[in-house]
Amino acid sequence: MKRYIEIGNRMFELGKRTYIMGILNITPDSFSDGGRYIDINKAVLHAKEMIAQGADIIDIGGESTRPNHTPVGEKEELDRVIPVIRALKKEIEVPISIDTYKAKVAEAAVIEGAALINDVWGFKKEPGIAEVAAGFGAACCLMHNREKNDYKDLMADILRDLEESINIALRAGVKEDRIILDPGIGFAKSYEENLTVMNRLELIYSLGYPVLLGTSRKSMIGNALNLPPEERVEGTVATTVIGIMKKCDFVRVHDIKENKRAAVMTDVIVRR
């Protein structure tokens, strides 16, 4: 039986091919492209460029989640992302994702046209965000995260943490076929722990939901290659290929063209 997830006006057939989520940071301090797309016109142009290169979803974030980032207030985050969402809705047809853990930001974004809520705290930071997703019928991506990386059994603990996020969503009324899981590479995990998660991604898939992998330009790659963020494209592509081989249906990346080509080639081999 074919499986689908509906995001906005698009039906994504799972297992058919890998879908690309393009990153659009409306932030001055993101680790690899901070400040580049704060201007609305530049943000819209970059979104269009990513779509032309193969992006299936545009993920908009108004608060950096890099290590030691400065938290952003609700109003400032809204002021950053809402004008861009409004502008994009007039210009693009692919679904828009809002990268936030704040319930009011998610609600405002969905009202303006975002179709997916991408929460780096897996609905645990502000549980009210689950009611927003349920009330609007939005899709959601629940990422693994925790305050401290005090694991007793890494993969078992991650699976348990993700199940808690799933239960928060389901209890709020989110439909099962609206949920995506993200293993949270780079969040509350050491370099070695990130490598272990990458090596065992199929366990995340075993929970029964589509999996999104977000590794783009992250420190795991920087540590492995001893390279700065802007030179981590090839390392990101390697993780994309491994992710596809381990059942991931979505990859969240900065560099669309390179990852799209690698995904198509891997799909030809793996998904045939």
Short mmCIF file of N, CA, C and O in Angstrom, two decimals, residues 71-196:
data_model
loop_
_atom_site.label_atom_id
_atom_site.label_comp_id
_atom_site.label_asym_id
_atom_site.label_seq_id
_atom_site.Cartn_x
_atom_site.Cartn_y
_atom_site.Cartn_z
N PRO A 71 18.19 33.72 22.41
CA PRO A 71 16.75 33.52 22.20
C PRO A 71 16.09 34.79 21.67
O PRO A 71 16.49 35.91 22.00
N VAL A 72 15.07 34.60 20.84
CA VAL A 72 14.35 35.71 20.22
C VAL A 72 12.95 35.78 20.80
O VAL A 72 12.28 34.75 20.95
N GLY A 73 12.50 36.97 21.12
CA GLY A 73 11.15 37.15 21.64
C GLY A 73 10.10 36.85 20.58
O GLY A 73 10.36 36.90 19.38
N GLU A 74 8.90 36.56 21.06
CA GLU A 74 7.79 36.21 20.18
C GLU A 74 7.52 37.29 19.13
O GLU A 74 7.38 37.00 17.94
N LYS A 75 7.46 38.56 19.57
CA LYS A 75 7.14 39.65 18.65
C LYS A 75 8.22 39.80 17.58
O LYS A 75 7.91 39.96 16.39
N GLU A 76 9.48 39.72 17.99
CA GLU A 76 10.56 39.86 17.01
C GLU A 76 10.54 38.72 16.00
O GLU A 76 10.75 38.94 14.79
N GLU A 77 10.28 37.51 16.48
CA GLU A 77 10.21 36.38 15.55
C GLU A 77 9.06 36.56 14.56
O GLU A 77 9.21 36.31 13.36
N LEU A 78 7.91 37.01 15.05
CA LEU A 78 6.77 37.28 14.17
C LEU A 78 7.11 38.36 13.15
O LEU A 78 6.78 38.23 11.96
N ASP A 79 7.77 39.41 13.61
CA ASP A 79 8.14 40.51 12.70
C ASP A 79 9.09 40.04 11.61
O ASP A 79 9.10 40.61 10.51
N ARG A 80 9.89 39.03 11.90
CA ARG A 80 10.83 38.52 10.90
C ARG A 80 10.14 37.62 9.87
O ARG A 80 10.36 37.75 8.66
N VAL A 81 9.31 36.69 10.35
CA VAL A 81 8.83 35.63 9.45
C VAL A 81 7.52 35.94 8.73
O VAL A 81 7.33 35.52 7.58
N ILE A 82 6.60 36.66 9.40
CA ILE A 82 5.27 36.85 8.80
C ILE A 82 5.33 37.64 7.49
O ILE A 82 4.70 37.23 6.50
N PRO A 83 6.07 38.73 7.40
CA PRO A 83 6.13 39.44 6.11
C PRO A 83 6.69 38.56 4.99
O PRO A 83 6.25 38.66 3.83
N VAL A 84 7.64 37.71 5.31
CA VAL A 84 8.22 36.83 4.29
C VAL A 84 7.22 35.77 3.85
O VAL A 84 7.09 35.48 2.65
N ILE A 85 6.49 35.19 4.80
CA ILE A 85 5.46 34.21 4.44
C ILE A 85 4.41 34.85 3.54
O ILE A 85 4.00 34.27 2.52
N ARG A 86 3.96 36.04 3.91
CA ARG A 86 2.96 36.74 3.08
C ARG A 86 3.47 36.96 1.66
O ARG A 86 2.74 36.74 0.68
N ALA A 87 4.71 37.40 1.56
CA ALA A 87 5.28 37.66 0.24
C ALA A 87 5.43 36.38 -0.56
O ALA A 87 5.12 36.34 -1.76
N LEU A 88 5.89 35.33 0.11
CA LEU A 88 6.10 34.06 -0.59
C LEU A 88 4.80 33.45 -1.08
O LEU A 88 4.76 32.85 -2.16
N LYS A 89 3.73 33.56 -0.29
CA LYS A 89 2.45 32.98 -0.69
C LYS A 89 1.96 33.56 -2.02
O LYS A 89 1.22 32.90 -2.76
N LYS A 90 2.36 34.78 -2.33
CA LYS A 90 1.96 35.41 -3.58
C LYS A 90 2.84 34.98 -4.75
O LYS A 90 2.47 35.17 -5.91
N GLU A 91 4.01 34.39 -4.42
CA GLU A 91 5.01 34.16 -5.46
C GLU A 91 5.30 32.68 -5.75
O GLU A 91 5.79 32.35 -6.82
N ILE A 92 5.05 31.80 -4.78
CA ILE A 92 5.42 30.39 -4.96
C ILE A 92 4.23 29.48 -4.70
O ILE A 92 3.27 29.86 -4.03
N GLU A 93 4.33 28.26 -5.23
CA GLU A 93 3.25 27.29 -5.06
C GLU A 93 3.63 26.12 -4.15
O GLU A 93 2.76 25.40 -3.68
N VAL A 94 4.92 25.92 -3.90
CA VAL A 94 5.31 24.80 -3.05
C VAL A 94 4.93 25.12 -1.61
O VAL A 94 4.83 26.29 -1.22
N PRO A 95 4.70 24.11 -0.77
CA PRO A 95 4.33 24.35 0.62
C PRO A 95 5.40 25.11 1.39
O PRO A 95 6.59 24.96 1.15
N ILE A 96 4.93 25.92 2.35
CA ILE A 96 5.81 26.66 3.24
C ILE A 96 5.78 26.02 4.62
O ILE A 96 4.71 25.68 5.14
N SER A 97 6.95 25.87 5.21
CA SER A 97 7.09 25.33 6.57
C SER A 97 7.56 26.46 7.48
O SER A 97 8.38 27.29 7.07
N ILE A 98 7.05 26.48 8.71
CA ILE A 98 7.52 27.45 9.71
C ILE A 98 8.34 26.72 10.75
O ILE A 98 7.88 25.77 11.39
N ASP A 99 9.59 27.14 10.90
CA ASP A 99 10.52 26.54 11.85
C ASP A 99 10.42 27.32 13.16
O ASP A 99 11.05 28.36 13.32
N THR A 100 9.60 26.82 14.09
CA THR A 100 9.40 27.51 15.37
C THR A 100 8.93 26.52 16.42
O THR A 100 8.36 25.48 16.09
N TYR A 101 9.18 26.87 17.68
CA TYR A 101 8.64 26.08 18.79
C TYR A 101 7.59 26.88 19.56
O TYR A 101 7.04 26.41 20.54
N LYS A 102 7.31 28.11 19.11
CA LYS A 102 6.37 28.99 19.79
C LYS A 102 4.97 28.85 19.20
O LYS A 102 4.78 28.99 17.98
N ALA A 103 3.99 28.62 20.06
CA ALA A 103 2.62 28.36 19.60
C ALA A 103 2.04 29.56 18.83
O ALA A 103 1.41 29.38 17.78
N LYS A 104 2.25 30.78 19.34
CA LYS A 104 1.66 31.94 18.69
C LYS A 104 2.32 32.24 17.35
O LYS A 104 1.66 32.68 16.41
N VAL A 105 3.62 31.99 17.24
CA VAL A 105 4.30 32.16 15.96
C VAL A 105 3.78 31.14 14.96
O VAL A 105 3.49 31.47 13.80
N ALA A 106 3.64 29.90 15.41
CA ALA A 106 3.11 28.85 14.53
C ALA A 106 1.70 29.19 14.06
O ALA A 106 1.38 29.06 12.87
N GLU A 107 0.87 29.65 14.98
CA GLU A 107 -0.52 29.98 14.61
C GLU A 107 -0.57 31.11 13.58
O GLU A 107 -1.27 31.01 12.57
N ALA A 108 0.18 32.18 13.84
CA ALA A 108 0.20 33.30 12.89
C ALA A 108 0.73 32.86 11.53
O ALA A 108 0.21 33.28 10.49
N ALA A 109 1.75 32.02 11.54
CA ALA A 109 2.34 31.55 10.28
C ALA A 109 1.36 30.70 9.49
O ALA A 109 1.25 30.84 8.26
N VAL A 110 0.65 29.81 10.18
CA VAL A 110 -0.32 28.95 9.50
C VAL A 110 -1.47 29.79 8.94
O VAL A 110 -1.95 29.54 7.83
N ILE A 111 -1.92 30.78 9.70
CA ILE A 111 -2.99 31.67 9.21
C ILE A 111 -2.56 32.37 7.93
O ILE A 111 -3.35 32.56 7.00
N GLU A 112 -1.28 32.73 7.85
CA GLU A 112 -0.76 33.42 6.67
C GLU A 112 -0.44 32.47 5.52
O GLU A 112 -0.12 32.93 4.42
N GLY A 113 -0.47 31.16 5.77
CA GLY A 113 -0.27 30.24 4.66
C GLY A 113 0.74 29.13 4.85
O GLY A 113 0.90 28.29 3.96
N ALA A 114 1.46 29.11 5.98
CA ALA A 114 2.36 27.98 6.22
C ALA A 114 1.55 26.70 6.40
O ALA A 114 0.47 26.71 7.00
N ALA A 115 2.07 25.60 5.89
CA ALA A 115 1.33 24.34 5.92
C ALA A 115 1.97 23.28 6.80
O ALA A 115 1.38 22.23 7.04
N LEU A 116 3.19 23.55 7.28
CA LEU A 116 3.91 22.58 8.10
C LEU A 116 4.56 23.32 9.27
O LEU A 116 5.16 24.37 9.07
N ILE A 117 4.42 22.77 10.47
CA ILE A 117 5.06 23.32 11.66
C ILE A 117 6.26 22.45 11.99
O ILE A 117 6.11 21.26 12.29
N ASN A 118 7.44 23.03 11.91
CA ASN A 118 8.69 22.31 12.12
C ASN A 118 9.25 22.73 13.48
O ASN A 118 9.83 23.80 13.61
N ASP A 119 9.07 21.88 14.50
CA ASP A 119 9.38 22.25 15.88
C ASP A 119 10.61 21.50 16.38
O ASP A 119 10.59 20.28 16.55
N VAL A 120 11.69 22.25 16.65
CA VAL A 120 12.94 21.63 17.09
C VAL A 120 12.84 21.07 18.51
O VAL A 120 13.76 20.39 18.97
N TRP A 121 11.74 21.34 19.21
CA TRP A 121 11.53 20.78 20.54
C TRP A 121 10.44 19.71 20.55
O TRP A 121 10.00 19.27 21.61
N GLY A 122 9.99 19.29 19.39
CA GLY A 122 9.05 18.18 19.31
C GLY A 122 7.79 18.39 20.14
O GLY A 122 7.29 17.45 20.78
N PHE A 123 7.25 19.63 20.13
CA PHE A 123 6.02 19.99 20.85
C PHE A 123 6.17 19.95 22.37
O PHE A 123 5.18 19.94 23.10
N LYS A 124 7.41 19.93 22.87
CA LYS A 124 7.61 19.84 24.32
C LYS A 124 7.91 21.19 24.98
O LYS A 124 7.71 21.34 26.18
N LYS A 125 8.39 22.16 24.23
CA LYS A 125 8.72 23.46 24.79
C LYS A 125 7.44 24.24 25.09
O LYS A 125 7.29 24.83 26.15
N GLU A 126 6.54 24.26 24.12
CA GLU A 126 5.23 24.90 24.28
C GLU A 126 4.16 23.93 23.77
O GLU A 126 3.83 23.93 22.59
N PRO A 127 3.62 23.09 24.65
CA PRO A 127 2.65 22.09 24.22
C PRO A 127 1.45 22.66 23.47
O PRO A 127 0.81 21.96 22.68
N GLY A 128 1.14 23.94 23.68
CA GLY A 128 0.03 24.56 22.97
C GLY A 128 0.20 24.55 21.46
O GLY A 128 -0.78 24.68 20.72
N ILE A 129 1.42 24.39 21.00
CA ILE A 129 1.67 24.34 19.56
C ILE A 129 1.02 23.10 18.92
O ILE A 129 0.65 23.12 17.75
N ALA A 130 0.85 22.05 19.71
CA ALA A 130 0.18 20.85 19.21
C ALA A 130 -1.28 21.15 18.90
O ALA A 130 -1.83 20.65 17.91
N GLU A 131 -1.93 21.95 19.76
CA GLU A 131 -3.32 22.34 19.50
C GLU A 131 -3.43 23.19 18.24
O GLU A 131 -4.40 23.10 17.50
N VAL A 132 -2.42 24.02 18.01
CA VAL A 132 -2.41 24.82 16.78
C VAL A 132 -2.37 23.91 15.56
O VAL A 132 -3.15 24.07 14.61
N ALA A 133 -1.45 22.95 15.58
CA ALA A 133 -1.33 22.02 14.45
C ALA A 133 -2.63 21.26 14.23
O ALA A 133 -3.10 21.13 13.09
N ALA A 134 -3.23 20.77 15.32
CA ALA A 134 -4.47 20.01 15.21
C ALA A 134 -5.61 20.89 14.72
O ALA A 134 -6.39 20.49 13.84
N GLY A 135 -5.72 22.09 15.28
CA GLY A 135 -6.83 22.97 14.94
C GLY A 135 -6.85 23.39 13.49
O GLY A 135 -7.93 23.56 12.90
N PHE A 136 -5.68 23.56 12.91
CA PHE A 136 -5.59 24.00 11.51
C PHE A 136 -5.36 22.84 10.55
O PHE A 136 -5.30 23.05 9.34
N GLY A 137 -5.20 21.64 11.08
CA GLY A 137 -4.92 20.49 10.22
C GLY A 137 -3.57 20.56 9.56
O GLY A 137 -3.36 19.99 8.48
N ALA A 138 -2.63 21.26 10.20
CA ALA A 138 -1.30 21.41 9.62
C ALA A 138 -0.47 20.15 9.81
O ALA A 138 -0.64 19.42 10.80
N ALA A 139 0.42 19.90 8.87
CA ALA A 139 1.40 18.84 9.07
C ALA A 139 2.42 19.33 10.10
O ALA A 139 2.54 20.53 10.35
N CYS A 140 3.14 18.41 10.71
CA CYS A 140 4.15 18.82 11.70
C CYS A 140 5.36 17.90 11.62
O CYS A 140 5.25 16.71 11.30
N CYS A 141 6.50 18.50 11.90
CA CYS A 141 7.75 17.75 11.99
C CYS A 141 8.22 17.83 13.43
O CYS A 141 8.48 18.94 13.95
N LEU A 142 8.32 16.70 14.10
CA LEU A 142 8.68 16.62 15.51
C LEU A 142 10.14 16.19 15.60
O LEU A 142 10.48 15.05 15.29
N MET A 143 10.98 17.12 16.05
CA MET A 143 12.40 16.82 16.12
C MET A 143 12.78 16.34 17.51
O MET A 143 12.22 16.78 18.51
N HIS A 144 13.77 15.44 17.55
CA HIS A 144 14.27 14.99 18.85
C HIS A 144 15.20 16.04 19.43
O HIS A 144 16.10 16.55 18.77
N ASN A 145 14.96 16.34 20.70
CA ASN A 145 15.78 17.30 21.43
C ASN A 145 15.57 17.06 22.91
O ASN A 145 14.57 16.45 23.31
N ARG A 146 16.48 17.48 23.72
CA ARG A 146 16.31 17.45 25.18
C ARG A 146 17.27 18.45 25.80
O ARG A 146 18.21 18.90 25.16
N GLU A 147 17.00 18.82 27.04
CA GLU A 147 17.80 19.85 27.71
C GLU A 147 19.24 19.39 27.92
O GLU A 147 20.18 20.17 27.77
N LYS A 148 19.43 18.13 28.31
CA LYS A 148 20.77 17.61 28.57
C LYS A 148 20.96 16.28 27.84
O LYS A 148 20.04 15.48 27.74
N ASN A 149 22.18 16.05 27.36
CA ASN A 149 22.43 14.78 26.66
C ASN A 149 22.90 13.71 27.65
O ASN A 149 24.00 13.15 27.55
N ASP A 150 22.02 13.42 28.61
CA ASP A 150 22.33 12.42 29.64
C ASP A 150 21.64 11.10 29.30
O ASP A 150 20.67 10.71 29.94
N TYR A 151 22.16 10.43 28.28
CA TYR A 151 21.53 9.20 27.79
C TYR A 151 22.04 7.98 28.55
O TYR A 151 23.23 7.89 28.86
N LYS A 152 21.13 7.07 28.83
CA LYS A 152 21.52 5.77 29.38
C LYS A 152 21.74 4.77 28.25
O LYS A 152 22.68 3.98 28.26
N ASP A 153 20.84 4.80 27.27
CA ASP A 153 20.93 3.99 26.06
C ASP A 153 20.51 4.90 24.92
O ASP A 153 19.32 5.20 24.76
N LEU A 154 21.47 5.41 24.16
CA LEU A 154 21.24 6.50 23.21
C LEU A 154 20.02 6.28 22.33
O LEU A 154 19.07 7.09 22.35
N MET A 155 20.01 5.24 21.53
CA MET A 155 18.93 5.06 20.57
C MET A 155 17.60 4.74 21.25
O MET A 155 16.55 5.25 20.85
N ALA A 156 17.63 3.94 22.30
CA ALA A 156 16.40 3.63 23.03
C ALA A 156 15.81 4.90 23.65
O ALA A 156 14.59 5.12 23.62
N ASP A 157 16.68 5.76 24.18
CA ASP A 157 16.22 7.01 24.78
C ASP A 157 15.65 7.95 23.72
O ASP A 157 14.63 8.62 23.95
N ILE A 158 16.31 8.03 22.57
CA ILE A 158 15.81 8.89 21.49
C ILE A 158 14.44 8.41 21.01
O ILE A 158 13.52 9.22 20.82
N LEU A 159 14.30 7.12 20.83
CA LEU A 159 13.01 6.58 20.40
C LEU A 159 11.93 6.88 21.42
O LEU A 159 10.80 7.26 21.07
N ARG A 160 12.27 6.75 22.70
CA ARG A 160 11.30 7.02 23.77
C ARG A 160 10.92 8.50 23.77
O ARG A 160 9.75 8.85 23.92
N ASP A 161 11.92 9.36 23.61
CA ASP A 161 11.65 10.80 23.57
C ASP A 161 10.74 11.16 22.39
O ASP A 161 9.83 11.98 22.52
N LEU A 162 10.99 10.57 21.23
CA LEU A 162 10.16 10.84 20.06
C LEU A 162 8.74 10.32 20.25
O LEU A 162 7.77 10.96 19.83
N GLU A 163 8.61 9.17 20.90
CA GLU A 163 7.27 8.65 21.18
C GLU A 163 6.50 9.59 22.09
O GLU A 163 5.27 9.76 21.94
N GLU A 164 7.19 10.25 23.02
CA GLU A 164 6.53 11.25 23.87
C GLU A 164 6.01 12.41 23.02
O GLU A 164 4.89 12.89 23.23
N SER A 165 6.81 12.87 22.06
CA SER A 165 6.38 13.94 21.17
C SER A 165 5.19 13.51 20.33
O SER A 165 4.22 14.28 20.15
N ILE A 166 5.24 12.29 19.82
CA ILE A 166 4.13 11.77 19.02
C ILE A 166 2.85 11.75 19.86
O ILE A 166 1.77 12.15 19.40
N ASN A 167 2.95 11.31 21.09
CA ASN A 167 1.78 11.23 21.96
C ASN A 167 1.21 12.61 22.28
O ASN A 167 -0.02 12.77 22.36
N ILE A 168 2.08 13.61 22.45
CA ILE A 168 1.60 14.98 22.66
C ILE A 168 0.77 15.42 21.45
O ILE A 168 -0.32 16.00 21.60
N ALA A 169 1.29 15.13 20.26
CA ALA A 169 0.59 15.51 19.03
C ALA A 169 -0.75 14.78 18.90
O ALA A 169 -1.79 15.40 18.64
N LEU A 170 -0.74 13.48 19.12
CA LEU A 170 -1.96 12.69 18.95
C LEU A 170 -3.02 13.07 19.98
O LEU A 170 -4.21 13.15 19.65
N ARG A 171 -2.60 13.30 21.21
CA ARG A 171 -3.57 13.69 22.25
C ARG A 171 -4.22 15.03 21.94
O ARG A 171 -5.38 15.27 22.30
N ALA A 172 -3.48 15.90 21.25
CA ALA A 172 -4.03 17.20 20.88
C ALA A 172 -4.98 17.11 19.69
O ALA A 172 -5.71 18.06 19.40
N GLY A 173 -4.94 15.99 18.99
CA GLY A 173 -5.81 15.80 17.84
C GLY A 173 -5.14 15.84 16.50
O GLY A 173 -5.81 15.83 15.46
N VAL A 174 -3.81 15.88 16.48
CA VAL A 174 -3.08 15.82 15.21
C VAL A 174 -3.27 14.42 14.61
O VAL A 174 -3.15 13.41 15.32
N LYS A 175 -3.59 14.36 13.34
CA LYS A 175 -3.78 13.06 12.69
C LYS A 175 -2.43 12.38 12.46
O LYS A 175 -1.43 13.04 12.19
N GLU A 176 -2.45 11.06 12.55
CA GLU A 176 -1.21 10.30 12.37
C GLU A 176 -0.55 10.57 11.02
O GLU A 176 0.67 10.58 10.92
N ASP A 177 -1.38 10.79 9.99
CA ASP A 177 -0.82 10.99 8.66
C ASP A 177 -0.38 12.42 8.41
O ASP A 177 -0.16 12.84 7.27
N ARG A 178 -0.24 13.20 9.49
CA ARG A 178 0.28 14.56 9.39
C ARG A 178 1.63 14.70 10.11
O ARG A 178 2.15 15.80 10.24
N ILE A 179 2.19 13.59 10.58
CA ILE A 179 3.38 13.65 11.44
C ILE A 179 4.63 13.18 10.69
O ILE A 179 4.62 12.13 10.04
N ILE A 180 5.70 13.95 10.83
CA ILE A 180 7.04 13.60 10.35
C ILE A 180 7.96 13.63 11.55
O ILE A 180 7.78 14.44 12.46
N LEU A 181 8.95 12.76 11.57
CA LEU A 181 9.93 12.73 12.66
C LEU A 181 11.30 13.15 12.17
O LEU A 181 11.68 12.89 11.03
N ASP A 182 12.05 13.81 13.07
CA ASP A 182 13.41 14.27 12.77
C ASP A 182 14.31 13.80 13.92
O ASP A 182 14.02 14.10 15.08
N PRO A 183 15.39 13.06 13.64
CA PRO A 183 16.26 12.55 14.70
C PRO A 183 17.04 13.62 15.44
O PRO A 183 17.64 13.34 16.48
N GLY A 184 17.05 14.86 14.95
CA GLY A 184 17.70 15.95 15.68
C GLY A 184 19.21 15.89 15.68
O GLY A 184 19.85 16.07 16.73
N ILE A 185 19.80 15.67 14.52
CA ILE A 185 21.26 15.69 14.43
C ILE A 185 21.77 17.06 14.88
O ILE A 185 21.29 18.10 14.42
N GLY A 186 22.73 17.06 15.80
CA GLY A 186 23.31 18.31 16.27
C GLY A 186 22.63 18.91 17.49
O GLY A 186 23.08 19.93 18.01
N PHE A 187 21.57 18.29 17.95
CA PHE A 187 20.83 18.81 19.10
C PHE A 187 20.95 17.84 20.27
O PHE A 187 20.52 16.68 20.18
N ALA A 188 21.53 18.32 21.38
CA ALA A 188 21.68 17.52 22.60
C ALA A 188 22.40 16.19 22.33
O ALA A 188 22.07 15.16 22.92
N LYS A 189 23.38 16.24 21.44
CA LYS A 189 24.14 15.05 21.09
C LYS A 189 25.59 15.43 20.84
O LYS A 189 25.86 16.44 20.19
N SER A 190 26.49 14.60 21.31
CA SER A 190 27.91 14.81 21.04
C SER A 190 28.23 14.40 19.60
O SER A 190 27.40 13.82 18.90
N TYR A 191 29.44 14.71 19.18
CA TYR A 191 29.89 14.30 17.85
C TYR A 191 29.72 12.80 17.65
O TYR A 191 29.13 12.35 16.65
N GLU A 192 30.20 12.00 18.59
CA GLU A 192 30.09 10.55 18.47
C GLU A 192 28.64 10.09 18.49
O GLU A 192 28.25 9.16 17.76
N GLU A 193 27.81 10.74 19.31
CA GLU A 193 26.39 10.37 19.36
C GLU A 193 25.68 10.70 18.05
O GLU A 193 24.85 9.92 17.57
N ASN A 194 26.03 11.83 17.44
CA ASN A 194 25.47 12.16 16.13
C ASN A 194 25.83 11.10 15.09
O ASN A 194 24.99 10.71 14.26
N LEU A 195 27.08 10.65 15.11
CA LEU A 195 27.50 9.61 14.16
C LEU A 195 26.73 8.31 14.39
O LEU A 195 26.34 7.63 13.44
N THR A 196 26.49 7.98 15.65
CA THR A 196 25.72 6.77 15.97
C THR A 196 24.30 6.88 15.45
O THR A 196 23.77 5.93 14.84
#
